[in-house]
Amino acid sequence: MKKRTIAVVGGGAACTAFLAAYARQLSGDVAGAAADVIVFEPGKSFGPGIAYAEDADTALLNRPYSAMSVDYGDPGQFRRWLYRQTSAGQAGDPEARHTPRSHFVSRTLFGQYLENVFSQSREDLRLLGAQVTLVPSAVVDLAVEAGGTGGTAGAGGSDTYLLTTADGERFVADEVVLAIGAIAPSDVYGLNGSAGFVAQPYPLVSSLDEVDRSAEVLVLGAGLTAIDVAVVLADAGQERKITLASRSGMIPDVRTDLGTGELPELLAGVRRLFARGSVSLRSIHGLVDTTLRLSGTSMREALLPYTDSWSAPDLMRHRLENPLPGGLAQRCVGALTPFYSELWRALPEASRRLFLREHYRTYNCLRNPMPVTNAHRLLGLHEAGRLDFARGITHVKAAAGGGFTATFADGRAEHYDAVVNAVGRTNNTAAASASSLTSRLVRNGTFVSHPLGGIRVDPGTNQVRGSAGTVFPRLYVLGDLASGEHFHVSSMELVARQAAKVAAQLVPASDRLLVGAVA
């Protein structure tokens, strides 16, 4: 039989998690089950992707290092990798270990870990009989090669996929895993090409290098990306004045260390909702509120900075002085992670739209809080007069004499020397570049945009659903493109869980024999 080939489009964190999971699946099976793998990645290296590429040390993970891994069956994997790294200047001492001074380490360190896992997984797959070929180019087109039923559900297996790269090379694969990451940040005000506009902030050290050290800088957005930008700008230019501006003015909550237990009462309540078929926004709110009250606070108290529109400095001061309400709410949001997809799909369509319109920003602030280190840093910059927060931004345009003019809902117009686009990721396929693979696949009907974001996928398998509503066999998606169906899929944990699910489907069931089961 002809050996199968799996193509993985994108060589970042999702790809790394997939390769590691695929090697784990194969390691307990008989020889011969391993398909060859081709990985396409136009970036500088395989493993980290844009999200965790080499960057400033002050660009931190927003989760403690003990909570990060590419294998959530082994959640301490990144921690052990960190501890194995020898301290600078002590490489000859096997007992000297690099122990981080903070629970929050740089994104670069996690990127180095991913690069290591990628290389190790590639070697593991080689030992298991799979050749992993690296192609340093972007895939610009993907088509079904006629040989069967052309992508209908239940097709027998003779169809293949033809992938074309930016430099014109063509590759054929039996299965394709699309791990292409988030859609690039939207150019909300059409500033691309204007002198002084930074369209894509990552990697921060290179994108922000050309911003004048004495410039007054407007950062579009107030989320984690904007915070990274502000810290790096402040470190590189002591004379800079920085303003984080957004429509809502909301900033991420401040992460607290109140444990990561499963909260059994909350999870038992979720299971009762499923058993009764009574999932609603009100019922989920009630479960979380009950859990918070058992711990001495309430949903109202936890959300007060957001429902009452506190200023960013006031929110940070309050959370640093009184972390309990916010920390417990963050813990509840985290404990619900395994149920996100099922809860999301159980909600009525109208409720999902309502949540995205009125509550998603607050949820995201709790789900993705900033490290305490960054909260202290931002407050210090604000109190020194170097950092402002502005809400109600309505428009930004390039000024005739240079720089930019921003207008706000209260009628103010302010001038800035430079603008950095830090609005963050989007799952709106309409925002994808016209030349991107995502846009091309939407135009030809391979992808069908989901009304709640991303594209339509089969929730049980993550296979792509085409325009006819049927799945494309052996065409899978990981990450943000599946968010309309699964709700929240962009965290490392959820990407890794998706990767493991897809990998399990790519080891033929007939080959899944435990080692030692046959003589």
Coordinates of C-alpha atoms in Angstrom, one line a residue:
M1 CA 0.0 0.0 0.0
K2 CA 1.1 3.6 -0.7
K3 CA 2.2 5.4 2.4
R4 CA -0.1 8.1 3.6
T5 CA 1.0 11.7 3.9
I6 CA -0.3 14.3 6.4
A7 CA 0.2 18.0 5.5
V8 CA 0.3 20.5 8.4
V9 CA -0.2 24.1 7.3
G10 CA 1.5 26.4 9.8
G11 CA 4.5 25.5 12.0
G12 CA 3.7 27.2 15.2
A13 CA 2.3 26.2 18.6
A14 CA -0.7 24.3 17.2
C15 CA 1.5 22.3 14.8
T16 CA 3.9 21.5 17.6
A17 CA 1.1 20.3 19.8
F18 CA -0.2 18.2 17.0
L19 CA 3.1 16.6 16.2
A20 CA 3.7 15.8 19.9
A21 CA 0.2 14.3 20.1
Y22 CA 0.6 12.3 16.9
A23 CA 3.9 10.8 18.2
R24 CA 2.2 9.9 21.5
Q25 CA -0.6 8.1 19.6
L26 CA 1.8 6.2 17.4
S27 CA 4.1 5.2 20.2
G28 CA 1.8 2.4 21.4
D29 CA 1.0 1.1 18.0
V30 CA 2.5 -1.5 15.7
A31 CA 5.1 -0.3 13.1
G32 CA 3.6 0.8 9.8
A33 CA 0.9 3.0 11.1
A34 CA 3.0 6.2 10.8
A35 CA 2.2 8.5 7.9
D36 CA 4.8 10.9 6.6
V37 CA 4.3 14.5 7.5
I38 CA 5.0 17.7 5.6
V39 CA 5.0 21.0 7.7
F40 CA 4.7 24.3 5.9
E41 CA 5.9 27.4 7.8
P42 CA 7.1 30.7 6.2
G43 CA 8.5 32.1 9.5
K44 CA 12.1 32.0 10.7
S45 CA 11.7 28.8 12.7
F46 CA 9.5 25.8 13.3
G47 CA 7.8 25.5 16.7
P48 CA 7.2 28.9 18.2
G49 CA 5.2 30.6 15.4
I50 CA 4.5 34.4 15.6
A51 CA 2.9 34.1 19.1
Y52 CA 6.0 32.8 20.8
A53 CA 8.8 34.0 18.5
E54 CA 12.0 35.4 20.0
D55 CA 11.1 38.8 21.5
A56 CA 11.6 41.2 24.4
D57 CA 11.9 39.5 27.8
T58 CA 9.2 41.8 29.1
A59 CA 6.6 40.2 26.8
L60 CA 5.3 37.7 29.4
L61 CA 3.0 34.7 29.2
N62 CA -0.3 35.6 30.8
R63 CA -0.5 32.3 32.6
P64 CA 1.9 30.9 35.2
Y65 CA 4.6 28.7 33.6
S66 CA 3.3 25.7 35.7
A67 CA 0.0 26.0 33.8
M68 CA 1.6 25.8 30.3
S69 CA 2.3 22.7 28.2
V70 CA 1.7 21.2 24.8
D71 CA 0.4 18.1 26.5
Y72 CA -2.3 18.6 29.1
G73 CA -2.1 15.0 30.1
D74 CA 1.3 16.1 31.4
P75 CA 0.7 19.7 32.6
G76 CA 4.1 20.0 34.2
Q77 CA 6.1 19.5 31.1
F78 CA 7.1 23.1 30.5
R79 CA 8.0 23.6 34.2
R80 CA 10.4 20.6 34.0
W81 CA 11.9 21.9 30.8
L82 CA 12.5 25.3 32.4
Y83 CA 14.1 23.7 35.4
R84 CA 16.4 21.6 33.2
Q85 CA 17.9 24.7 31.6
T86 CA 21.2 25.5 33.3
S87 CA 21.7 29.0 34.7
A88 CA 23.8 31.5 32.7
G89 CA 27.5 31.2 33.5
Q90 CA 27.0 27.8 35.2
A91 CA 26.7 25.5 32.2
G92 CA 29.4 23.2 33.6
D93 CA 27.5 22.6 36.9
P94 CA 24.9 19.9 36.5
E95 CA 23.3 20.9 39.7
A96 CA 22.8 24.5 38.7
R97 CA 19.2 25.0 37.4
H98 CA 17.4 28.0 35.9
T99 CA 14.6 28.6 38.4
P100 CA 12.4 31.5 37.3
R101 CA 12.1 34.4 39.7
S102 CA 8.4 34.9 38.8
H103 CA 5.4 32.6 38.0
F104 CA 5.2 34.5 34.7
V105 CA 8.1 34.0 32.3
S106 CA 8.7 35.5 28.8
R107 CA 6.9 34.3 25.7
T108 CA 10.3 33.8 24.2
L109 CA 11.1 31.1 26.8
F110 CA 7.9 29.3 26.0
G111 CA 8.9 29.6 22.3
Q112 CA 12.2 28.0 23.0
Y113 CA 10.4 25.1 24.7
L114 CA 8.1 24.8 21.7
E115 CA 11.1 24.7 19.3
N116 CA 12.6 21.9 21.5
V117 CA 9.3 19.9 21.5
F118 CA 9.0 20.3 17.8
S119 CA 12.5 19.0 17.2
Q120 CA 12.0 16.1 19.7
S121 CA 8.6 15.2 18.2
R122 CA 10.1 15.2 14.7
E123 CA 12.8 12.8 15.9
D124 CA 10.2 10.6 17.7
L125 CA 8.2 10.3 14.5
R126 CA 11.3 9.4 12.6
L127 CA 12.0 6.6 15.0
L128 CA 8.4 5.5 14.6
G129 CA 8.7 5.3 10.8
A130 CA 7.5 8.7 9.7
Q131 CA 9.5 11.2 7.7
V132 CA 8.8 14.8 8.7
T133 CA 9.7 17.2 5.8
L134 CA 9.9 20.9 6.6
V135 CA 8.9 23.4 3.9
P136 CA 9.8 27.0 4.7
S137 CA 7.1 28.6 2.6
A138 CA 3.4 29.6 3.0
V139 CA 0.6 27.6 1.5
V140 CA -1.4 29.9 -0.8
D141 CA -3.9 27.4 -2.3
L142 CA -5.5 24.1 -1.3
A143 CA -7.7 22.0 -3.6
V144 CA -9.3 18.6 -3.5
E145 CA -7.7 16.3 -6.1
A146 CA -10.5 14.5 -7.9
G147 CA -10.2 10.8 -7.3
G148 CA -13.3 10.0 -5.4
T149 CA -16.4 11.9 -4.4
G150 CA -14.9 15.4 -4.2
G151 CA -15.2 16.1 -0.5
T152 CA -18.5 14.6 0.5
A153 CA -19.2 13.1 3.9
G154 CA -18.2 9.5 4.2
A155 CA -16.0 9.5 1.1
G156 CA -14.1 6.3 0.8
G157 CA -10.6 7.6 0.9
S158 CA -9.3 8.0 -2.6
D159 CA -9.5 11.8 -2.7
T160 CA -6.2 13.7 -1.9
Y161 CA -5.4 17.3 -1.4
L162 CA -3.1 19.5 -3.6
L163 CA -1.2 22.2 -1.8
T164 CA 0.5 25.0 -3.6
T165 CA 3.1 27.2 -1.9
A166 CA 4.0 30.9 -2.4
D167 CA 7.0 29.9 -4.5
G168 CA 5.0 27.7 -6.8
E169 CA 5.8 24.2 -5.4
R170 CA 3.0 21.6 -5.3
F171 CA 2.6 18.9 -2.7
V172 CA 0.0 16.1 -2.5
A173 CA -1.4 14.9 0.9
D174 CA -4.0 12.4 2.1
E175 CA -4.9 14.4 5.2
V176 CA -4.5 18.1 5.9
V177 CA -4.3 19.8 9.3
L178 CA -4.8 23.6 9.1
A179 CA -2.9 25.2 12.0
I180 CA -2.7 28.6 10.5
G181 CA -3.3 30.6 13.7
A182 CA -5.3 33.8 14.2
I183 CA -6.3 36.2 11.5
A184 CA -4.0 39.2 11.5
P185 CA -5.2 42.3 13.5
S186 CA -7.7 44.4 11.5
D187 CA -6.6 47.8 10.2
V188 CA -9.7 49.4 11.7
Y189 CA -9.0 52.9 10.5
G190 CA -7.3 52.2 7.2
L191 CA -3.9 53.4 8.2
N192 CA -1.8 50.8 6.5
G193 CA 1.1 52.4 4.6
S194 CA 1.1 55.6 6.6
A195 CA 4.4 56.7 8.0
G196 CA 4.6 56.0 11.7
F197 CA 1.9 53.3 11.7
V198 CA 2.8 49.8 13.0
A199 CA 0.3 47.3 11.6
Q200 CA 1.5 44.1 13.3
P201 CA 3.3 44.6 16.7
Y202 CA 4.8 41.1 17.0
P203 CA 7.7 40.5 17.3
L204 CA 7.8 43.7 19.4
V205 CA 11.6 44.3 19.4
S206 CA 11.7 44.6 15.6
S207 CA 8.3 46.2 14.9
L208 CA 8.7 48.9 17.5
D209 CA 12.4 49.6 16.9
E210 CA 11.6 52.4 14.4
V211 CA 9.3 54.3 16.7
D212 CA 11.2 57.5 17.8
R213 CA 12.3 57.4 21.4
S214 CA 10.6 60.8 22.1
A215 CA 7.5 60.1 20.2
E216 CA 4.0 60.4 21.6
V217 CA 2.5 57.0 20.8
L218 CA -1.1 56.0 20.4
V219 CA -1.7 52.2 21.0
L220 CA -4.9 51.0 19.5
G221 CA -6.4 48.5 22.0
A222 CA -6.1 47.9 25.7
G223 CA -5.8 44.1 25.9
L224 CA -2.8 41.9 26.5
T225 CA -1.1 42.8 23.2
A226 CA -1.5 46.5 24.0
I227 CA 0.1 46.0 27.4
D228 CA 3.0 44.2 25.9
V229 CA 3.5 47.1 23.5
A230 CA 3.3 49.7 26.3
V231 CA 5.9 47.9 28.4
V232 CA 8.4 47.5 25.5
L233 CA 7.9 51.1 24.3
A234 CA 8.5 52.4 27.8
D235 CA 11.6 50.3 28.3
A236 CA 13.1 51.5 25.0
G237 CA 12.3 55.2 25.3
Q238 CA 12.3 57.0 28.6
E239 CA 10.9 60.2 27.0
R240 CA 8.0 58.5 25.3
K241 CA 4.4 59.3 26.3
I242 CA 2.1 56.3 25.6
T243 CA -1.7 56.2 25.4
L244 CA -3.7 52.9 25.3
A245 CA -7.0 53.7 23.6
S246 CA -10.1 51.6 22.9
R247 CA -13.8 52.0 22.4
S248 CA -14.8 50.4 25.7
G249 CA -11.7 51.3 27.8
M250 CA -11.7 47.8 29.4
I251 CA -8.4 46.3 30.4
P252 CA -7.7 42.7 31.4
D253 CA -8.2 41.8 35.0
V254 CA -5.1 41.3 37.2
R255 CA -4.3 37.6 37.6
T256 CA -4.2 36.3 41.2
D257 CA -2.8 33.1 42.6
L258 CA -5.8 31.5 44.3
G259 CA -5.2 28.0 43.2
T260 CA -6.4 26.0 40.1
G261 CA -8.6 23.4 41.6
E262 CA -11.6 22.0 39.7
L263 CA -14.3 23.5 42.0
P264 CA -16.3 20.3 42.1
E265 CA -19.6 22.1 43.2
L266 CA -19.5 24.3 40.1
L267 CA -18.7 21.4 37.7
A268 CA -21.4 19.2 39.3
G269 CA -23.9 22.1 38.7
V270 CA -22.9 22.2 35.0
R271 CA -23.5 18.5 34.7
R272 CA -27.0 19.0 36.2
L273 CA -27.7 21.6 33.6
F274 CA -26.8 19.3 30.8
A275 CA -28.9 16.4 32.4
R276 CA -31.9 18.7 32.6
G277 CA -31.4 20.3 29.2
S278 CA -31.6 23.7 30.8
V279 CA -28.5 25.6 29.7
S280 CA -29.0 29.3 29.5
L281 CA -27.0 32.4 30.2
R282 CA -29.0 32.9 33.4
S283 CA -28.4 29.4 34.7
I284 CA -24.6 29.6 34.0
H285 CA -24.5 33.0 35.8
G286 CA -26.4 31.5 38.7
L287 CA -23.9 28.6 39.1
V288 CA -20.9 30.9 39.1
D289 CA -22.6 33.3 41.5
T290 CA -23.4 30.5 43.9
T291 CA -19.8 29.3 43.8
L292 CA -18.5 32.8 44.5
R293 CA -21.0 33.2 47.4
L294 CA -19.8 30.0 49.0
S295 CA -16.3 31.6 49.0
G296 CA -17.4 34.9 50.5
T297 CA -18.0 37.1 47.5
S298 CA -20.4 37.4 44.5
M299 CA -20.6 37.9 40.8
R300 CA -21.7 41.4 41.4
E301 CA -18.7 42.2 43.5
A302 CA -16.3 40.4 41.2
L303 CA -17.5 42.3 38.1
L304 CA -17.9 45.7 39.7
P305 CA -14.9 47.3 38.0
Y306 CA -16.4 46.3 34.6
T307 CA -20.2 46.9 35.3
D308 CA -19.4 50.3 36.8
S309 CA -16.9 51.3 34.2
W310 CA -14.0 52.0 36.6
S311 CA -10.9 53.6 35.1
A312 CA -8.0 51.3 34.3
P313 CA -5.7 52.6 37.1
D314 CA -8.6 52.2 39.6
L315 CA -9.2 48.6 38.5
M316 CA -5.6 47.7 38.9
R317 CA -5.2 49.4 42.3
H318 CA -8.3 47.7 43.6
R319 CA -7.3 44.2 42.4
L320 CA -3.8 44.5 43.8
E321 CA -5.2 45.6 47.2
N322 CA -8.2 43.1 47.2
P323 CA -7.6 40.2 44.8
L324 CA -10.2 37.8 46.2
P325 CA -13.3 38.7 44.1
G326 CA -11.6 38.9 40.8
G327 CA -9.3 36.0 41.5
L328 CA -12.2 33.7 42.4
A329 CA -14.1 34.7 39.3
Q330 CA -11.0 34.0 37.2
R331 CA -10.8 30.6 38.9
C332 CA -14.5 29.8 38.0
V333 CA -14.0 30.9 34.4
G334 CA -10.9 28.6 34.2
A335 CA -12.7 25.7 35.8
L336 CA -15.4 25.8 33.1
T337 CA -12.8 25.4 30.4
P338 CA -13.5 21.6 29.6
F339 CA -17.2 22.5 29.1
Y340 CA -16.8 25.6 26.9
S341 CA -17.7 23.9 23.6
E342 CA -20.6 21.9 25.0
L343 CA -22.0 24.9 26.9
W344 CA -21.7 27.1 23.9
R345 CA -23.5 24.8 21.6
A346 CA -26.3 24.2 24.2
L347 CA -27.2 27.9 24.3
P348 CA -29.9 29.2 22.0
E349 CA -28.6 31.1 19.0
A350 CA -30.0 34.4 20.4
S351 CA -28.2 33.9 23.7
R352 CA -24.9 33.3 22.0
R353 CA -25.3 36.5 20.0
L354 CA -26.3 38.4 23.1
F355 CA -23.2 37.1 25.0
L356 CA -20.8 38.1 22.2
R357 CA -22.4 41.5 21.9
E358 CA -22.7 42.5 25.6
H359 CA -20.7 40.2 27.8
Y360 CA -17.7 38.8 25.8
R361 CA -15.3 41.6 26.6
T362 CA -15.8 41.2 30.3
Y363 CA -15.5 37.4 30.0
N364 CA -12.2 37.8 28.1
C365 CA -10.8 40.2 30.7
L366 CA -11.3 37.5 33.3
R367 CA -10.3 34.6 31.1
N368 CA -7.1 36.3 30.0
P369 CA -5.9 38.5 32.9
M370 CA -2.5 40.3 33.0
P371 CA 0.3 39.1 35.2
V372 CA 0.7 41.0 38.5
T373 CA 4.1 42.2 37.3
N374 CA 2.5 44.0 34.4
A375 CA -0.2 45.6 36.6
H376 CA 2.5 47.1 38.9
R377 CA 4.5 48.3 35.9
L378 CA 1.5 50.0 34.2
L379 CA 0.5 51.7 37.4
G380 CA 4.1 53.0 37.9
L381 CA 4.2 54.3 34.3
H382 CA 0.7 56.0 34.8
E383 CA 1.7 57.6 38.1
A384 CA 4.9 58.9 36.5
G385 CA 2.9 60.6 33.8
R386 CA 4.2 58.3 31.0
L387 CA 1.1 56.3 30.3
D388 CA -2.6 57.2 29.8
F389 CA -5.7 55.2 29.2
A390 CA -8.4 56.5 26.9
R391 CA -11.8 55.2 26.1
G392 CA -14.4 56.1 23.5
I393 CA -12.0 56.4 20.5
T394 CA -14.0 56.8 17.3
H395 CA -11.5 57.5 14.5
V396 CA -7.9 57.9 13.7
K397 CA -6.5 59.5 10.5
A398 CA -3.1 60.5 9.2
A399 CA -2.5 64.2 9.7
A400 CA -1.5 66.4 6.7
G401 CA 1.7 67.6 8.4
G402 CA 2.7 64.2 9.7
G403 CA 1.6 62.1 12.6
F404 CA -2.0 61.2 13.3
T405 CA -5.2 62.8 14.7
A406 CA -7.5 60.7 16.9
T407 CA -11.0 61.7 17.8
F408 CA -13.0 60.5 20.8
A409 CA -16.7 60.2 21.7
D410 CA -16.5 63.2 24.0
G411 CA -15.5 65.4 21.1
R412 CA -11.7 65.6 21.9
A413 CA -9.2 65.5 19.1
E414 CA -5.6 64.5 20.0
H415 CA -2.4 64.4 18.0
Y416 CA 0.1 61.5 18.1
D417 CA 3.4 61.0 16.4
A418 CA 3.0 57.2 15.9
V419 CA 0.2 54.6 16.1
V420 CA 0.7 50.9 17.0
N421 CA -2.1 48.6 16.0
A422 CA -2.7 46.3 19.0
V423 CA -6.4 45.5 18.6
G424 CA -5.6 41.9 19.0
R425 CA -6.7 38.8 17.2
T426 CA -10.0 38.4 15.3
N427 CA -12.0 35.4 14.2
N428 CA -13.9 37.3 11.5
T429 CA -13.0 35.7 8.2
A430 CA -14.1 38.9 6.4
A431 CA -11.1 40.6 8.0
A432 CA -8.5 38.2 6.5
S433 CA -6.2 39.5 3.8
A434 CA -7.6 39.0 0.3
S435 CA -4.5 37.2 -0.6
S436 CA -4.5 34.8 2.4
L437 CA -5.3 31.1 2.3
T438 CA -8.3 31.7 4.5
S439 CA -9.9 34.2 2.1
R440 CA -9.2 32.0 -0.9
L441 CA -10.8 29.0 0.8
V442 CA -13.9 31.1 1.7
R443 CA -14.2 32.3 -1.9
N444 CA -14.1 28.9 -3.4
G445 CA -16.5 27.4 -0.9
T446 CA -14.1 25.1 1.0
F447 CA -14.6 27.2 4.0
V448 CA -18.0 28.5 5.1
S449 CA -17.9 31.4 7.4
H450 CA -19.6 30.7 10.7
P451 CA -22.0 33.5 11.8
L452 CA -20.4 33.6 15.2
G453 CA -16.8 33.7 13.9
G454 CA -14.3 31.4 12.2
I455 CA -15.6 28.7 9.9
R456 CA -18.0 25.8 10.1
V457 CA -16.5 22.6 11.4
D458 CA -17.8 19.4 12.7
P459 CA -17.7 19.8 16.5
G460 CA -16.8 16.2 17.2
T461 CA -13.9 15.9 14.8
N462 CA -12.8 19.4 13.9
Q463 CA -13.2 18.5 10.2
V464 CA -14.1 21.4 7.9
R465 CA -17.8 21.6 6.8
G466 CA -18.1 22.8 3.2
S467 CA -20.8 24.8 1.4
A468 CA -23.1 21.7 1.1
G469 CA -23.0 21.2 4.9
T470 CA -21.0 17.9 4.6
V471 CA -17.5 17.4 6.0
F472 CA -14.4 17.3 3.9
P473 CA -12.9 14.0 4.9
R474 CA -9.4 14.3 6.4
L475 CA -9.4 18.1 6.3
Y476 CA -9.0 19.4 9.9
V477 CA -8.7 22.8 11.6
L478 CA -7.0 23.8 14.8
G479 CA -7.3 27.0 16.7
D480 CA -9.3 30.2 16.2
L481 CA -10.9 29.2 12.9
A482 CA -13.0 26.7 14.9
S483 CA -14.2 29.3 17.4
G484 CA -17.7 29.8 16.1
E485 CA -18.4 26.2 16.9
H486 CA -16.4 25.8 20.1
F487 CA -16.5 29.4 21.5
H488 CA -13.0 29.8 23.0
V489 CA -10.2 27.8 21.3
S490 CA -7.2 30.2 21.2
S491 CA -5.5 29.3 24.5
M492 CA -2.6 26.9 24.5
E493 CA -4.5 24.4 26.6
L494 CA -7.5 24.3 24.2
V495 CA -5.3 24.2 21.1
A496 CA -3.4 21.3 22.6
R497 CA -6.6 19.4 23.5
Q498 CA -7.9 19.9 19.9
A499 CA -4.5 18.8 18.5
A500 CA -4.7 15.6 20.6
K501 CA -8.3 14.9 19.3
V502 CA -7.3 15.4 15.7
A503 CA -4.1 13.3 16.1
A504 CA -6.2 10.4 17.5
Q505 CA -8.2 10.3 14.3
L506 CA -5.2 10.1 12.1
V507 CA -3.9 6.8 13.5
P508 CA -6.0 4.1 11.7
A509 CA -8.2 2.2 14.2
S510 CA -7.1 -1.1 12.6
D511 CA -3.5 -0.3 13.6
R512 CA -4.2 0.5 17.2
L513 CA -2.7 -2.5 18.9
L514 CA -1.1 -2.2 22.3
V515 CA 2.6 -3.0 22.5
G516 CA 2.8 -6.6 23.7
A517 CA -0.7 -7.6 22.6
V518 CA 0.8 -9.8 19.8
A519 CA 3.8 -12.1 20.0

